[in-house]
Amino acid sequence: MLEISRLSTENLTKNCVTDNKNPRISFALKSDREGVALKRALISVNGWTVETTEQIAISYAGAPLEPYTEYLVKVVAEDNFGDRAEREMTFRTGKLDDVWQAKWITDGSYRFKEKKTSPRPMTFKHRFIFGTGVKRIEVYSTAIGIYKLFFNGVAVGEDYFAPGFTSYKNQLQYQYYDITELARDGGELSAVVSGGWAVGAYTHKRRNRIYADRQTLLCEVRVTFEDGSVKVFGTNKNWYVTTEGRYKFAEFYDGEIYDAACDLNKVTWRFATEKKMIGKRQILAQYGAPVRAHEELSPIGIMRDGDEVIYDFGQNFAGVIKVKLNGKEGQKVVFRHAEIMQNGKLFTTALRSAKATATYICKDGEQSYSPTFTYMGFRYVGVSGIEEDDIELSAIALYSDIECVGTFSCSDERLNRLQSNIAWGAKSNFVDIPTDCPQRDERMGWTGDIAFFSPTACFNFDMSRFLNKWLIDMQSEQGLLGGIPVIIPHVSVPGVFETTVKMPIDFWGDSCILVPFAEYKARGDISLLRRMYPTMKRYIRACKFLAEFLSLGNNRRVWSFHHYGDWCAPEGNWKSWMARGKWTATACIVNSLNILSQIAGLLGEESDQAYYKKLSEEFSEGYRYAFTDRNGTLKEEFQTAYVLPLHFGVFEGEEKKNAAKNLLELVKKVNYRVGTGFPGTPYVLFALADNGYVNEAYRMLLNEECPSWLYEVKAGATTVWERWDALGEDGSFRNKDENDCMVSFNHYSHGAVGNFLYSRVAGIEPIEGGYKSFKFAPVIGGGLSYACATLDTPYGEIKASWQRREAETVYSISVPVSCECYAEIGKEKHILSSGEYTFKEVD
Ligand code: BGC
C-alpha cells in the first residue's frame, strides 16, 4: 500500500500563511513494498493541475493567488506498482500585494538618546467593538523592535521575538494570528514593543538604534462577517501608547525588568504618533521559523550562595526561566543567569557586559512570570529577594521552530553525550538567526560559524525555513564588489574592521556557498541554489580579484589578504590564528570553487561548471606551489594546513599519501589531540579516516585529553565550547585573552564534528539533494559495538545501523520510496532501491 506520509507547502505541514506567489509543495511517500518509486503525481491547487515525477518543492504555477484566501492542495501519487495514494492540506495566502491600511505608530514624545543600552518598551492599546455576525478575526502585525500582542491581557500566538531578525532595511516579516476565539466579543488589543535587535543595544560594542531611533508598530485587525463583508482596523493616531507599562526594561543582553504591580489604569497614556517609514523594505508574511518555547527543564540541584539560592538546570541552553511565586506588592525578585559555577558562585565574567538578569516586581498573592523580550544562555540561575518555599522555578528552552529530523547514537555513552551537546549547541544558537553564542554581549549572525556547522545542523534539524530566511538577508547585504559581510544581518561594529568593510574573508564569506549547498544536499530544493547562484558567482569573482591583486605567476592563485585563518586554534591568539590566513583561505577557495562547479552542473550552466573546476585546480596548484615541497610536505606545518587540502582534494596520488602521513605525524606528536581551529575541526577526522587512518581518527575522536571533544564531555560540558581549554583539569575557568574574554561555553562551531558521526560512524551521506540518492558506508572502529542514525529526509525516513557481535557485523539500512542507496558493506557494493535491508559480514 502506498501512503503520502508527509505533505507540505513552503515546508510547513500545517498553519502555512505565505506571500510567495508560487508556493512550493513537497511530499514524501511510504510503502510496505520494496523497490517502490514514484511514477507520477498529480498536484492540484486552485484549479491548476500539474503532473510531475518530482517530490520536492514543486512550485505552484497557476492563476494568480488572491490575498487572505485559503487554498486546498491535493496530491494524488502513483508508484511503479500502480498503487495510488492521496492527501490534502490547506494553506493561506497573506496580504500578497495588498496595501497596508494601518499606519506605523510610535510614542512620539519618547526621546531615546542614551548610548549602549536599550529603550524603554512601549505599550500600545486600542479597544474594539466588533458587533454581531463576526465570522473571523485575524491580525496582521509587525514592528521595528520586537513585539508581543495581548487581547484582553491574554497573549496572542506563541512566537517570541516577532517579527524576527532580518535585514530590516531590505525585508521585514509580519505575523498572522487568528484571534477569532479570543476576540469575538471585542475588548482591548495591546502590543508591547521593546527595542530588540533594531533599536536596542546589539553587538559586543553595544551599538543601539541600528535600524531606527525608536520602536514602531504596524497592525491590522481584519474582521470578516457572516455576510461576507470585511472591515479592517489598523493602527493609527487613535491608538494609545505609554512607556510606563509593566515592562520597564527589556534587552537581549541585560535582561528584563517587569513590574507586575504597575496599574495600567494609573499610568499616563498618550495618543500614538503616526510615523512615515522611509526606505523600500519588503514586508512579507513570516517566511522564517519563528522562535518558540520548546523543552521545559526542571532544576536538578539547588545550592546557596549568601542571599542567593542557585538552581542548577543540568543543561546549558538558551531560554528563559518560568516561575510561580507567592509575593507581596513591590517585592523585588532577582534572577541572575550563568553558564558555569566557580567556587560555589555564579560565574558571569564570560558574559562580559551582558547582565543577563531578570527582575520581577511582585503584586500580591500567587503569580507567575516568564520573560518575554529577552533570553539568556545559562545552566544556573541565582534567585534573590524571595524565600525558597515561595517560589517554584522551571525554565524553557527558546529556539526557532526547526524540526528535529536526525538522531545518532552508539555504544559509547561519551559520544552520545557529545551528540546531545552538539544538538543543544545548535538549539541554543538557532534563535531566529544562526548566532555564535547565546549568552554574552554578542549573539550575532557570524557567517563562519554556520558555514562550518551547516552540514551537522542539517543532519539534526530541518533547517530549510530558518536558513532560507537568513540567506535572503545575506543576498541583499552582499557588498557592491561581491564581499559577504561577516555578520548577517549585517551590522557594522565600531572598531571591528572586518564588519565595516564588506570584503571577502575565507570561510566566513564562503558561507554564501557552503550553507546553501549543505541545505540543498539535505533537503533537495534546487530553487535555493538557483536563487543564490548569482550571489555565489559575484563572491567568487571578488575572491579571485583579491587573490590576483598585486600578485604574479602562481601567487595569483594564493589567496592571502585579510582572513580569520585558523580561528580559535588551541595555541596562540587571534593574531597567530589570522596569520594562518593564506593557508586556510587558499584551501577554502579550492573547495568553494569545486562546490560552485557542482552547483553550476546542477543548474545546467555547463561552461561555468568547467570554468570553476579549472579555477579550483589552479588554486590547488597555487596551494601546492606556495606551501608544500610538491611532494605532500608543508614548508610550515600545522594540522589545519594538512587537513584542509587533504579534505578538499588539493593533493592526489603519492602526494596525498605523504600529506596524510605527515598529518598523522603531527597528530601523533600531540598524542592524538585536536590541533585545529574553526576551519580544520570539521574535517580533521575525515582527513585521517578517508586516507587510511581509521583507527587514528577514532583515537582522536575518543581522546579525553585537552584539546579534544571528549575532554569537554569529561569536564561535564552539556554543550560545545568556543575554546578547547575553557576549563582546566581542575575545573577552573581559563582565559588566555589579554584584554578580552572570548570564552563561550555554548559555541556550536567545534560541534561540526557531528557530520563525522552521521556520515562516517553511522555511515549515511547524501549524494543527490534531499537524499534522492545516498551512501551507506559506515567506518567501523574505536572499539564501538554499534552505531545507529535515523534521518527524516524529504523523501521519508532512513534508518541506518550496524552492530558487531563477536566476529560478525550486522548492518541494516532502510531506503525511502523513490530513493537509491549506494551501500558499501566491507568490500561489497550494493545499489538498493526502497525497502529495508540487512547484511551480515563475517571477519
Ligand atoms: C565570535 C565567533 C566569530 C568570530 C569571528 C567571535 O567573537 O564569537 O564565533 O566567528 O568572532 O571573528
mmCIF file of N, CA and C and ligand atoms in Angstrom, residues 204 352 436-437 440 442 446-449 498 508 564 567 678 722 742 747, ligand 1:
data_model
loop_
_atom_site.group_PDB
_atom_site.id
_atom_site.type_symbol
_atom_site.label_atom_id
_atom_site.label_comp_id
_atom_site.label_asym_id
_atom_site.label_seq_id
_atom_site.Cartn_x
_atom_site.Cartn_y
_atom_site.Cartn_z
ATOM 1 N N HIS A 204 28.840 43.417 20.341
ATOM 2 C CA HIS A 204 29.675 43.496 21.546
ATOM 3 C C HIS A 204 30.170 44.903 21.828
ATOM 4 N N ARG A 352 30.778 38.921 29.791
ATOM 5 C CA ARG A 352 31.285 40.272 29.521
ATOM 6 C C ARG A 352 30.262 41.299 30.024
ATOM 7 N N ASP A 436 26.578 33.050 17.074
ATOM 8 C CA ASP A 436 27.822 32.421 17.529
ATOM 9 C C ASP A 436 27.649 31.833 18.924
ATOM 10 N N CYS A 437 26.914 32.535 19.768
ATOM 11 C CA CYS A 437 26.752 32.117 21.160
ATOM 12 C C CYS A 437 25.481 32.773 21.706
ATOM 13 N N ARG A 440 26.766 35.843 25.959
ATOM 14 C CA ARG A 440 27.486 37.085 26.227
ATOM 15 C C ARG A 440 26.952 38.223 25.348
ATOM 16 N N GLU A 442 27.064 39.356 22.557
ATOM 17 C CA GLU A 442 27.409 39.169 21.157
ATOM 18 C C GLU A 442 26.198 38.601 20.416
ATOM 19 N N TRP A 446 27.313 35.596 12.963
ATOM 20 C CA TRP A 446 28.629 35.371 12.359
ATOM 21 C C TRP A 446 28.511 34.283 11.295
ATOM 22 N N THR A 447 28.935 34.636 10.109
ATOM 23 C CA THR A 447 28.704 33.729 8.976
ATOM 24 C C THR A 447 29.578 32.479 9.012
ATOM 25 N N GLY A 448 30.808 32.627 9.550
ATOM 26 C CA GLY A 448 31.737 31.495 9.535
ATOM 27 C C GLY A 448 31.229 30.348 10.384
ATOM 28 N N ASP A 449 30.663 30.663 11.527
ATOM 29 C CA ASP A 449 30.257 29.607 12.451
ATOM 30 C C ASP A 449 29.257 28.658 11.792
ATOM 31 N N GLU A 498 36.677 44.027 9.999
ATOM 32 C CA GLU A 498 36.037 43.052 9.092
ATOM 33 C C GLU A 498 34.533 43.267 8.989
ATOM 34 N N TRP A 508 34.109 32.604 6.211
ATOM 35 C CA TRP A 508 33.000 33.450 6.661
ATOM 36 C C TRP A 508 32.226 33.928 5.419
ATOM 37 N N TYR A 564 40.346 35.236 8.707
ATOM 38 C CA TYR A 564 40.300 34.811 10.111
ATOM 39 C C TYR A 564 41.221 33.620 10.364
ATOM 40 N N TRP A 567 41.080 30.231 13.133
ATOM 41 C CA TRP A 567 40.381 30.888 14.249
ATOM 42 C C TRP A 567 40.124 29.914 15.400
ATOM 43 N N PHE A 678 38.614 26.712 14.047
ATOM 44 C CA PHE A 678 37.308 26.537 13.378
ATOM 45 C C PHE A 678 37.431 25.842 12.011
ATOM 46 N N GLU A 722 33.559 27.250 22.927
ATOM 47 C CA GLU A 722 34.266 28.038 21.911
ATOM 48 C C GLU A 722 35.773 27.741 21.936
ATOM 49 N N MET A 742 36.996 35.850 25.570
ATOM 50 C CA MET A 742 36.278 35.212 24.475
ATOM 51 C C MET A 742 36.160 33.734 24.801
ATOM 52 N N HIS A 747 29.144 27.423 21.967
ATOM 53 C CA HIS A 747 29.502 27.866 20.619
ATOM 54 C C HIS A 747 29.459 26.625 19.743
HETATM 55 C C1 BGC B 1 32.662 35.082 17.526
HETATM 56 C C2 BGC B 1 32.982 33.975 16.577
HETATM 57 C C3 BGC B 1 33.147 34.613 15.226
HETATM 58 C C4 BGC B 1 34.395 35.411 15.350
HETATM 59 C C5 BGC B 1 34.904 35.980 14.088
HETATM 60 C C6 BGC B 1 33.872 35.927 17.621
HETATM 61 O O1 BGC B 1 33.749 36.960 18.507
HETATM 62 O O2 BGC B 1 32.193 34.640 18.740
HETATM 63 O O3 BGC B 1 32.336 32.820 16.705
HETATM 64 O O4 BGC B 1 33.058 33.813 14.159
HETATM 65 O O5 BGC B 1 34.287 36.381 16.375
HETATM 66 O O6 BGC B 1 35.909 36.840 14.312
#
